mmCIF file of C-alpha atoms in Angstrom:
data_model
loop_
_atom_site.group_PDB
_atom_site.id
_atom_site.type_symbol
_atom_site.label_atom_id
_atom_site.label_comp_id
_atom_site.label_asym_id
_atom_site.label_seq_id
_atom_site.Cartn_x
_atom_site.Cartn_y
_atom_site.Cartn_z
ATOM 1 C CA UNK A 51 19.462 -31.820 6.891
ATOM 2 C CA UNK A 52 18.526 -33.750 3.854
ATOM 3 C CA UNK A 53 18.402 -37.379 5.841
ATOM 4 C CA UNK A 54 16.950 -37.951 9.294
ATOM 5 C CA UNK A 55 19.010 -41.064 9.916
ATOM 6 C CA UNK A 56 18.506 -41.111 13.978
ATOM 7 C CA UNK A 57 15.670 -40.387 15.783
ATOM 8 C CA UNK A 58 11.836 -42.717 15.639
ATOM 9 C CA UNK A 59 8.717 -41.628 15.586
ATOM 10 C CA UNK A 60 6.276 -41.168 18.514
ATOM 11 C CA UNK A 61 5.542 -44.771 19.813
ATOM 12 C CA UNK A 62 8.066 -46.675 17.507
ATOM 13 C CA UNK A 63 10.213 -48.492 20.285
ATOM 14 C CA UNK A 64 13.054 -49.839 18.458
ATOM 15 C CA UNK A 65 15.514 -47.265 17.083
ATOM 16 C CA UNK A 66 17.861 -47.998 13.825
ATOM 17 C CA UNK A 67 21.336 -49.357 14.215
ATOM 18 C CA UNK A 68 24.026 -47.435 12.384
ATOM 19 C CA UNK A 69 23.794 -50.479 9.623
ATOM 20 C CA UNK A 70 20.252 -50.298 9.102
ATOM 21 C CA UNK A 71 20.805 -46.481 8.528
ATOM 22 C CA UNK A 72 23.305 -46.603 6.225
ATOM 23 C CA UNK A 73 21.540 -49.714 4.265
ATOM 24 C CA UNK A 74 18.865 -47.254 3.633
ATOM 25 C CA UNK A 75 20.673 -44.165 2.487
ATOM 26 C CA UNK A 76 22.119 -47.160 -0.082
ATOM 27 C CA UNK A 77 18.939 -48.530 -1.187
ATOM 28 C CA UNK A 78 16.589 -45.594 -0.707
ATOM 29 C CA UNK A 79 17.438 -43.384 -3.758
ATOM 30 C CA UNK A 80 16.857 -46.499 -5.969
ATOM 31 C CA UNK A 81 13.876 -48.098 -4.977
ATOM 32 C CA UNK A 82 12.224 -44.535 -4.538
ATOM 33 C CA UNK A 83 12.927 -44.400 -8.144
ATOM 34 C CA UNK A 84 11.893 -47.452 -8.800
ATOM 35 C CA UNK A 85 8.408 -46.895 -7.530
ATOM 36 C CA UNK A 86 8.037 -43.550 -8.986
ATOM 37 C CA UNK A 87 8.526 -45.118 -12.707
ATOM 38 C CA UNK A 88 6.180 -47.980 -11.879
ATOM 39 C CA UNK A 89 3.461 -44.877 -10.664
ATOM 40 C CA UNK A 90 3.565 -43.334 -13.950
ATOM 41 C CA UNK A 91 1.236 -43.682 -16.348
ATOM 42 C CA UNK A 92 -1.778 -44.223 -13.601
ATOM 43 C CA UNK A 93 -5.013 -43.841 -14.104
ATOM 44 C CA UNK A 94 -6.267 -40.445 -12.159
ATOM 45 C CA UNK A 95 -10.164 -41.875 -11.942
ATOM 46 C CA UNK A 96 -9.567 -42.218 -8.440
ATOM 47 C CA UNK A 97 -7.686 -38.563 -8.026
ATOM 48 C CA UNK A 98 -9.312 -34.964 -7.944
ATOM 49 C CA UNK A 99 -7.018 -33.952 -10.601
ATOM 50 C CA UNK A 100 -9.411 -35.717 -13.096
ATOM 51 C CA UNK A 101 -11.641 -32.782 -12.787
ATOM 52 C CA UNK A 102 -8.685 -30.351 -13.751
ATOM 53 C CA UNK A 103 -8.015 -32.262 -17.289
ATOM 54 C CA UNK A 104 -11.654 -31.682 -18.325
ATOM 55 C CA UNK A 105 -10.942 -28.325 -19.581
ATOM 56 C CA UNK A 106 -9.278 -26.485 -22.285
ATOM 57 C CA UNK A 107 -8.978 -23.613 -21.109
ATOM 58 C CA UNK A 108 -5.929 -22.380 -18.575
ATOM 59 C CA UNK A 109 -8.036 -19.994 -16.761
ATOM 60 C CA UNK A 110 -11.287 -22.411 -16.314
ATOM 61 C CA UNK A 111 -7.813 -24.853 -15.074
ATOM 62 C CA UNK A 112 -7.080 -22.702 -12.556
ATOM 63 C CA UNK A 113 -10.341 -22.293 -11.147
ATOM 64 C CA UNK A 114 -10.841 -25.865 -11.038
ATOM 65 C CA UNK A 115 -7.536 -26.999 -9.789
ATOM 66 C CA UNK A 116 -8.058 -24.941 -6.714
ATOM 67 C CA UNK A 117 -12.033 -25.839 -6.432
ATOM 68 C CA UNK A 118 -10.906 -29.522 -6.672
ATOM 69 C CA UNK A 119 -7.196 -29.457 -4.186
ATOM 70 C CA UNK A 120 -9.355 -27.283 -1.678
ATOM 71 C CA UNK A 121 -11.792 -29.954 -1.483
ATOM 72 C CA UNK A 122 -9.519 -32.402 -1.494
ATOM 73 C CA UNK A 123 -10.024 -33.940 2.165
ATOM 74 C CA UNK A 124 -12.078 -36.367 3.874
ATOM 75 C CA UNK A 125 -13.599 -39.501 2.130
ATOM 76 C CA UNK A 126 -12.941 -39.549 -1.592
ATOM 77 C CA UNK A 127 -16.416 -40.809 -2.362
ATOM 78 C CA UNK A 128 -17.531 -37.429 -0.124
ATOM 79 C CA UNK A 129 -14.737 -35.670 -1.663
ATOM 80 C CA UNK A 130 -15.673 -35.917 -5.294
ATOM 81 C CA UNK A 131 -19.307 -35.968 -4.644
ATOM 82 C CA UNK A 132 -18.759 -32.360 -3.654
ATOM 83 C CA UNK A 133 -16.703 -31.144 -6.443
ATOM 84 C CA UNK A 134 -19.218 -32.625 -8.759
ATOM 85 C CA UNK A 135 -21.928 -30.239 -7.528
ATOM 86 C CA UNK A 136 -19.773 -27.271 -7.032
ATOM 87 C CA UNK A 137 -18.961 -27.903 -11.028
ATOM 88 C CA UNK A 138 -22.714 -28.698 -12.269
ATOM 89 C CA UNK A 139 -23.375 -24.865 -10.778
ATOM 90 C CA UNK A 140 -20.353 -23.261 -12.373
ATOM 91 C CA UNK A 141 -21.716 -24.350 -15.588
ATOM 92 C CA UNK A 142 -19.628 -24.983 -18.859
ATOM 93 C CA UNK A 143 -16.806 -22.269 -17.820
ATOM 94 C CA UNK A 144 -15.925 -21.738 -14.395
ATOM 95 C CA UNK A 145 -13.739 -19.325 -14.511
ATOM 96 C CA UNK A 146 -16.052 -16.992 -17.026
ATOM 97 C CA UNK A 147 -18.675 -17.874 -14.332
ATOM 98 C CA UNK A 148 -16.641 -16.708 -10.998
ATOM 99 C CA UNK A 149 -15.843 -13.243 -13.674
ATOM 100 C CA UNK A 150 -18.905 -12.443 -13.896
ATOM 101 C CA UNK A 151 -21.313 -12.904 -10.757
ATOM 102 C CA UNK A 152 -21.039 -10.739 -7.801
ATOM 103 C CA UNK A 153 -20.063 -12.319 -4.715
ATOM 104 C CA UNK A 154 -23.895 -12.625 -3.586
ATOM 105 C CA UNK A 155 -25.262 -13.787 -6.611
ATOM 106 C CA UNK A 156 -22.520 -16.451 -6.687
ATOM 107 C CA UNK A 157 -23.710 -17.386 -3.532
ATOM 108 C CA UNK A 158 -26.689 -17.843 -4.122
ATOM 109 C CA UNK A 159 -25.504 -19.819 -7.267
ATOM 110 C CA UNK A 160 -24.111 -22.377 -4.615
ATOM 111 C CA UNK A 161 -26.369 -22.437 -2.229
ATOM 112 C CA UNK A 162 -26.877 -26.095 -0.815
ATOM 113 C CA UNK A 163 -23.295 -27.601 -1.713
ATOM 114 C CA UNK A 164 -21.463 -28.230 1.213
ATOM 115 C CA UNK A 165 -18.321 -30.382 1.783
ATOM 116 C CA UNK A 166 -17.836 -30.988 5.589
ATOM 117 C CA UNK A 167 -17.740 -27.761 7.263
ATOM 118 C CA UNK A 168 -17.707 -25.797 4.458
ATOM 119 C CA UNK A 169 -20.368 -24.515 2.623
ATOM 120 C CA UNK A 170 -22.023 -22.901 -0.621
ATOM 121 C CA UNK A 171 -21.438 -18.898 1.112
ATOM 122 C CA UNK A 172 -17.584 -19.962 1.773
ATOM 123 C CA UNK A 173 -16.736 -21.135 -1.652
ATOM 124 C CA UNK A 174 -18.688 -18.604 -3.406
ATOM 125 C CA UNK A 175 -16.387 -15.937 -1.512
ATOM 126 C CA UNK A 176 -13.206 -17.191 -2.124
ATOM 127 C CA UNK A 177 -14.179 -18.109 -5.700
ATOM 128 C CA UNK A 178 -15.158 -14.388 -6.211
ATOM 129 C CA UNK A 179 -12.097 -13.230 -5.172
ATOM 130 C CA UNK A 180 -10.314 -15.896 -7.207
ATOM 131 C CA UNK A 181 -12.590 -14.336 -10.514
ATOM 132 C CA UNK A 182 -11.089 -10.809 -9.761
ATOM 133 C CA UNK A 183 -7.540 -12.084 -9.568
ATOM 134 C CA UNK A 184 -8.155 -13.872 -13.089
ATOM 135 C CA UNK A 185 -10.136 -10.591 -14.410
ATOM 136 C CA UNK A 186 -7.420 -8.267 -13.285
ATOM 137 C CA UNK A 187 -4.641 -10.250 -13.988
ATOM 138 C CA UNK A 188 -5.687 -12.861 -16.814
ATOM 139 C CA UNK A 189 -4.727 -15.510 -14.262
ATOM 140 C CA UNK A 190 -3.836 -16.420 -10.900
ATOM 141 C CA UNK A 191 -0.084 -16.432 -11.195
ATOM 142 C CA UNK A 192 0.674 -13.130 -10.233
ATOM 143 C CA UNK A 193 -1.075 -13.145 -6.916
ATOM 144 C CA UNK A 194 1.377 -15.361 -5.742
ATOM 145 C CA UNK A 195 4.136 -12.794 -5.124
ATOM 146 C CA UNK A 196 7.600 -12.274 -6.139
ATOM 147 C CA UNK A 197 9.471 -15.082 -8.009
ATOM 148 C CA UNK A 198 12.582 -14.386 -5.548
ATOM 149 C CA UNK A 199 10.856 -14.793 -2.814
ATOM 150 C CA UNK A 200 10.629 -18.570 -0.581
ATOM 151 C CA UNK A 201 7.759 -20.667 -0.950
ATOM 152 C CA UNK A 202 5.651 -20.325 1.776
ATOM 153 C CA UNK A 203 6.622 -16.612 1.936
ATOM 154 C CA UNK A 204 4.098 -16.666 -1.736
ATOM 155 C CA UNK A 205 1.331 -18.772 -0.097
ATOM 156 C CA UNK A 206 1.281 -16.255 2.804
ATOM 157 C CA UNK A 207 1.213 -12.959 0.296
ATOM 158 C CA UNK A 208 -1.746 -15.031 -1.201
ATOM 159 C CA UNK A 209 -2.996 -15.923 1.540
ATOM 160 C CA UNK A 210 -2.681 -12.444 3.148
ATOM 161 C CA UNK A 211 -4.541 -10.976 -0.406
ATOM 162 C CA UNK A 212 -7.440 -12.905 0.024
ATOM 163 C CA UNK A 213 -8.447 -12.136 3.579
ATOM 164 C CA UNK A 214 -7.219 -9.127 2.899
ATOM 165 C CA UNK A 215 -11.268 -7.924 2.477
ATOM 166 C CA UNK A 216 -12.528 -9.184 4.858
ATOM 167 C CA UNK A 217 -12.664 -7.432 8.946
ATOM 168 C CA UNK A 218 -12.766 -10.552 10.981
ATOM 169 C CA UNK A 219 -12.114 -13.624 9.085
ATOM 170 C CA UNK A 220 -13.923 -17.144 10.258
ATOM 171 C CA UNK A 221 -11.269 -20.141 10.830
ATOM 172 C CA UNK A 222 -12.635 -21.698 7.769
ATOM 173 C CA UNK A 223 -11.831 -18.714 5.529
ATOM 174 C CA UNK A 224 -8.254 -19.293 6.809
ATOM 175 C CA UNK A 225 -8.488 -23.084 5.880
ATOM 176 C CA UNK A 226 -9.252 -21.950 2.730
ATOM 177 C CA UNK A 227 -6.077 -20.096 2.436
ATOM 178 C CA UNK A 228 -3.370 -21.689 4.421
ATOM 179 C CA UNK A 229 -0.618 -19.908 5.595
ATOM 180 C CA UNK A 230 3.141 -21.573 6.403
ATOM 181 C CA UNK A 231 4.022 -18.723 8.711
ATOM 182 C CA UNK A 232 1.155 -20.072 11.066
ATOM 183 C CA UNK A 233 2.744 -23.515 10.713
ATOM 184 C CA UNK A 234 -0.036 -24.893 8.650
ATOM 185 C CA UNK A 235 1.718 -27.871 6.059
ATOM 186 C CA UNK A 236 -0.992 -26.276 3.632
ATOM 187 C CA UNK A 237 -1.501 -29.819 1.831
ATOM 188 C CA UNK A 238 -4.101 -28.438 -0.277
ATOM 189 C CA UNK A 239 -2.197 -25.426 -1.996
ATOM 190 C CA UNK A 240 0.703 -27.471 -2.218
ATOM 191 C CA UNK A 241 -1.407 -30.034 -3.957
ATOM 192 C CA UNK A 242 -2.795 -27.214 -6.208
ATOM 193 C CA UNK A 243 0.873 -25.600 -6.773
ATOM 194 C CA UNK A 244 1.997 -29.278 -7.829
ATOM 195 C CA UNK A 245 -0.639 -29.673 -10.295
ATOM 196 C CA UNK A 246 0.201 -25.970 -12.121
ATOM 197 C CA UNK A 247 3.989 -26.059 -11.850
ATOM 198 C CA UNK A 248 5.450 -29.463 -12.579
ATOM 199 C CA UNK A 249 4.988 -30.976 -16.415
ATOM 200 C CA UNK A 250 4.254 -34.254 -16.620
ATOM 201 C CA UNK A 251 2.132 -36.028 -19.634
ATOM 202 C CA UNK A 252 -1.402 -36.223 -18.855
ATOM 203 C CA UNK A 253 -0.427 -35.646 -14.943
ATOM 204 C CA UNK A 254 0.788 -32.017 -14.106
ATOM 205 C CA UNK A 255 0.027 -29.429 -16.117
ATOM 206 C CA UNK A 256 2.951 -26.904 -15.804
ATOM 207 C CA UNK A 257 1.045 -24.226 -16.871
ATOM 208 C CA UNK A 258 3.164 -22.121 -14.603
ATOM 209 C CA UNK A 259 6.255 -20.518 -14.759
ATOM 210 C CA UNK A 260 7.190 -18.437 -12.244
ATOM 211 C CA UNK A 261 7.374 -21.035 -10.149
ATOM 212 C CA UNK A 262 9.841 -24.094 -10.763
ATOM 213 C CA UNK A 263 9.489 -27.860 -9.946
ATOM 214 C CA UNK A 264 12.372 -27.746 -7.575
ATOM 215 C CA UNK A 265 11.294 -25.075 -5.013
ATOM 216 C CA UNK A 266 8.081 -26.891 -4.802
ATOM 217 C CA UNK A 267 7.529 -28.356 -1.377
ATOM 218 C CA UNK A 268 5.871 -31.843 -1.148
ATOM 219 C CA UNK A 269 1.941 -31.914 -0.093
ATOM 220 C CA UNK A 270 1.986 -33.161 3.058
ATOM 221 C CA UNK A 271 -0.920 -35.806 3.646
ATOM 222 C CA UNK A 272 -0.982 -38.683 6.130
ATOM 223 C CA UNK A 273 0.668 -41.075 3.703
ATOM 224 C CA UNK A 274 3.177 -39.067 2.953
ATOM 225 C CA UNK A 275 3.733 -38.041 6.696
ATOM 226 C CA UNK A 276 4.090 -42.044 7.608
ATOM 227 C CA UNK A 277 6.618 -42.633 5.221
ATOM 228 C CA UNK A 278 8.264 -39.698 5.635
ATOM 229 C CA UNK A 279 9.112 -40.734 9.187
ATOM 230 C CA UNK A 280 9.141 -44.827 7.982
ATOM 231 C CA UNK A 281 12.223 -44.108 5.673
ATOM 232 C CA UNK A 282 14.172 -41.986 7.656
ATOM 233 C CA UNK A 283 13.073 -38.668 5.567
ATOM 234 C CA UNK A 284 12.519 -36.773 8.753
ATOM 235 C CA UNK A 285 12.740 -36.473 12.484
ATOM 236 C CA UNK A 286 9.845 -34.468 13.163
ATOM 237 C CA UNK A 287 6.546 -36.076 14.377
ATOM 238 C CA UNK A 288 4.063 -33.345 13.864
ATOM 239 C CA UNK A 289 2.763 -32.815 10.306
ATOM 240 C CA UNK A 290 3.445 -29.384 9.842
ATOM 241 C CA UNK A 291 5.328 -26.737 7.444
ATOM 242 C CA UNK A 292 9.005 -28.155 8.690
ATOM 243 C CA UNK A 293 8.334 -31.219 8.373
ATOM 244 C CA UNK A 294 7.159 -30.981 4.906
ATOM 245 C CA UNK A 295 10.139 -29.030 3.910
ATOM 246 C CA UNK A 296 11.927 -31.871 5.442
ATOM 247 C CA UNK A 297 10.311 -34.407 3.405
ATOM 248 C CA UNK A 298 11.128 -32.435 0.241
ATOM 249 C CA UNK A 299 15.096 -31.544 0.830
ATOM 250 C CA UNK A 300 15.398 -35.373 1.485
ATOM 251 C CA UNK A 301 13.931 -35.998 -1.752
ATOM 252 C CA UNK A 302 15.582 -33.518 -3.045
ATOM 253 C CA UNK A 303 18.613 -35.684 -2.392
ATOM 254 C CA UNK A 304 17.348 -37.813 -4.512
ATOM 255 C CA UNK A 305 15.917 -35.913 -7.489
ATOM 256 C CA UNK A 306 17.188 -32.123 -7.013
ATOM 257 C CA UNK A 307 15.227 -30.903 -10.255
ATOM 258 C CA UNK A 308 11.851 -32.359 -8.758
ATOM 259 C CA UNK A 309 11.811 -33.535 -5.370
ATOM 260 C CA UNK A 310 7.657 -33.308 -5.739
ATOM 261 C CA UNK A 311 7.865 -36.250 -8.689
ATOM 262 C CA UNK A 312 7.766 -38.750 -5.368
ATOM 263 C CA UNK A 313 4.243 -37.382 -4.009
ATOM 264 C CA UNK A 314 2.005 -39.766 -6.436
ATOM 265 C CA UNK A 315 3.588 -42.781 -5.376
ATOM 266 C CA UNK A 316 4.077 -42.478 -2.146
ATOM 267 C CA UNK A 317 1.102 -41.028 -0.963
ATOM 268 C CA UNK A 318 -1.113 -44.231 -3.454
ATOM 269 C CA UNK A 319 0.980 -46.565 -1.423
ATOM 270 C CA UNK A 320 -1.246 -45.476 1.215
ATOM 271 C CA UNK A 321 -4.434 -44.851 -0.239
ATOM 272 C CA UNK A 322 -4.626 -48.379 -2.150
ATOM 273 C CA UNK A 323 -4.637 -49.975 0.828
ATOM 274 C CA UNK A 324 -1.158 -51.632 0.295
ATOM 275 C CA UNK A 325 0.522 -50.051 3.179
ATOM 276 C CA UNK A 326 -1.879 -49.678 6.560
ATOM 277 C CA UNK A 327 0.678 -47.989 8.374
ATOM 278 C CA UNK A 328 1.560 -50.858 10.698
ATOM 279 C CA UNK A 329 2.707 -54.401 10.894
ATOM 280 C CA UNK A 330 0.888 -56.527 8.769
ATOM 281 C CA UNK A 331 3.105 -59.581 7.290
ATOM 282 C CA UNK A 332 0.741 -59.965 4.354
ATOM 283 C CA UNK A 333 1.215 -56.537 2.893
ATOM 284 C CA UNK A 334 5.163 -55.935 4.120
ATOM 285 C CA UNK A 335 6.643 -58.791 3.519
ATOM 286 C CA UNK A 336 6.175 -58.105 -0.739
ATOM 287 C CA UNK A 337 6.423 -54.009 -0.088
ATOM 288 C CA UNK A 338 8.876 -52.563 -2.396
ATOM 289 C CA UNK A 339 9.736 -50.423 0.348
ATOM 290 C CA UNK A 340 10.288 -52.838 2.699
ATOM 291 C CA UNK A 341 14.125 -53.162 2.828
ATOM 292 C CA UNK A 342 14.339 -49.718 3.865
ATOM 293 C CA UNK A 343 10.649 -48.982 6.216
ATOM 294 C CA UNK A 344 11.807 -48.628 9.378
ATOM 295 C CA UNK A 345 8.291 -51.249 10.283
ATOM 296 C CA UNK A 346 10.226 -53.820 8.794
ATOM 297 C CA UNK A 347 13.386 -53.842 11.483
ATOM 298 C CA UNK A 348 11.078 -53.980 14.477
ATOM 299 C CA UNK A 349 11.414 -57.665 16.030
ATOM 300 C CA UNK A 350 7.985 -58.422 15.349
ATOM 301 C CA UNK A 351 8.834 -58.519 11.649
ATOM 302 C CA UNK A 352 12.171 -59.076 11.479
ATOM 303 C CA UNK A 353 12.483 -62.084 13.600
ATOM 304 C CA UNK A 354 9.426 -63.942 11.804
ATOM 305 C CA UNK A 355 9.663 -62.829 8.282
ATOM 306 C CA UNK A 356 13.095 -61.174 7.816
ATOM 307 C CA UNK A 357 15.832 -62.995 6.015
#
């Protein structure tokens, strides 16, 4: 079902007419193109992947891209406060570091870093684990399964590989590792998967091939889960794994080759503050999205500031 086209979210009142619908499938496609040019070339200061293009090296990449898309929740301030320290313990090669120390002494490495609920004994763990993977394998593409298999049936074989050690694992070891079959949208390793797979200039790395841009599944944060169901992209109101693959096959519509290209601007739409997911004339009357956002065609908007 690549577009919704029926159906509002929870507490939206006003449904779309058949004209407003098929005004958007029109316009959609082009001014979701339209913002995705004018997103390239940002400045990614104010994004964890920063941390990712400090190093050289693809393994000390990996490492880092999953350190920094794990952590990548809460307050950014919070967010990157935490990978800094993380980092500053790792020392000039993370991955060589997460090789070599045993889980313990890695621990004890990171003892006193904490982000939220998670702390120095949890990340030293699963960046042990992470440091076999890379010392068995040379990286961590192969843990991620079979090339023919789905998408989320590779996150769950990873997932299932790291808690595979471990007798009774703590809800936070499960965060860690999100698995699709559990419903989980898994934002994070979707971020993380984005950032290997997809090549883009000082952006993605696509350091990664088994894996190609198109069976990528968009990360699902709550900017991307508000516009998903403001443009028509899906019917579902729960952020979860199907509504994420949603997201992606109507994007896909769009741009079959890399549905995922859209997840930048979209989801900065909502972190820059220009987009507060509701009515606020100031901010949607000079959206680019607004001819299509279903906000726009409520009455409140529509009969004061629509022409």
């Amino acid at each position: 079902m690549p577009w919704a086209g029926v159906g509002e979210p929870v507490g939206w009142r006003v449904s779309s007419t058949p004209s407003i619908r098929a005004r958007r499938r029109a316009l959609l496609p082009g001014l979701l193109s339209q913002l995705r040019t004018e997103a390239q070339g940002r400045d990614l200061e104010s994004d964890p992947l920063r941390y990712v293009h400090r190093y050289r090296d693809r393994r000390d990449q990996e490492i880092v891209g999953w350190l920094a898309s794990t952590l990548a929740f809460g307050r950014v301030a919070a967010v990157f406060l935490a990978i800094d320290r993380v980092l500053e313990r790792l020392g000039p090669s993370p991955a060589h570091t997460v090789q070599s120390l045993s889980p313990p002494s890695l621990a004890l490495r990171l003892e006193g870093t904490r982000h939220r609920w998670l702390d120095g004994a949890d990340l030293a763990w699963a960046l042990a684990g992470l440091g076999r993977i890379q010392a068995a394998h040379g990286s961590l593409e192969p843990a991620f399964g079979d090339p023919g298999e789905t998408l989320s049936l590779r996150l769950a074989h990873f997932s299932d590989a790291m808690l595979r050690d471990l007798r009774a694992p703590r809800p936070r070891h499960r965060f860690l590792f999100p698995d699709p079959r559990r419903g989980s949208a898994a934002k994070r390793a979707l971020l993380f998967l984005r950032w290997m797979v997809r090549s883009e200039p000082g952006v993605d790395l696509g350091i990664w091939k088994s894996v190609t841009p198109s069976e990528l599944v968009i990360p699902l944060d709550t900017h991307v889960a508000f516009f998903g169901r403001a443009l028509g992209l899906t019917r579902r109101a729960t952020p979860d794994w199907k509504m994420a693959v949603e997201i992606t096959a109507a994007l896909a519509v769009i741009d079959p080759e890399d549905p995922v290209s859209f997840d930048w601007a979209l989801s900065r739409l909502g972190i820059s503050g220009r987009c507060r997911h509701r009515l606020v004339p100031a901010l949607c009357s000079p959206c680019p999205l607004r001819a299509v956002c279903r906000l726009s065609h409520r009455p409140s908007l529509r009969d004061g500031h629509e022409s």
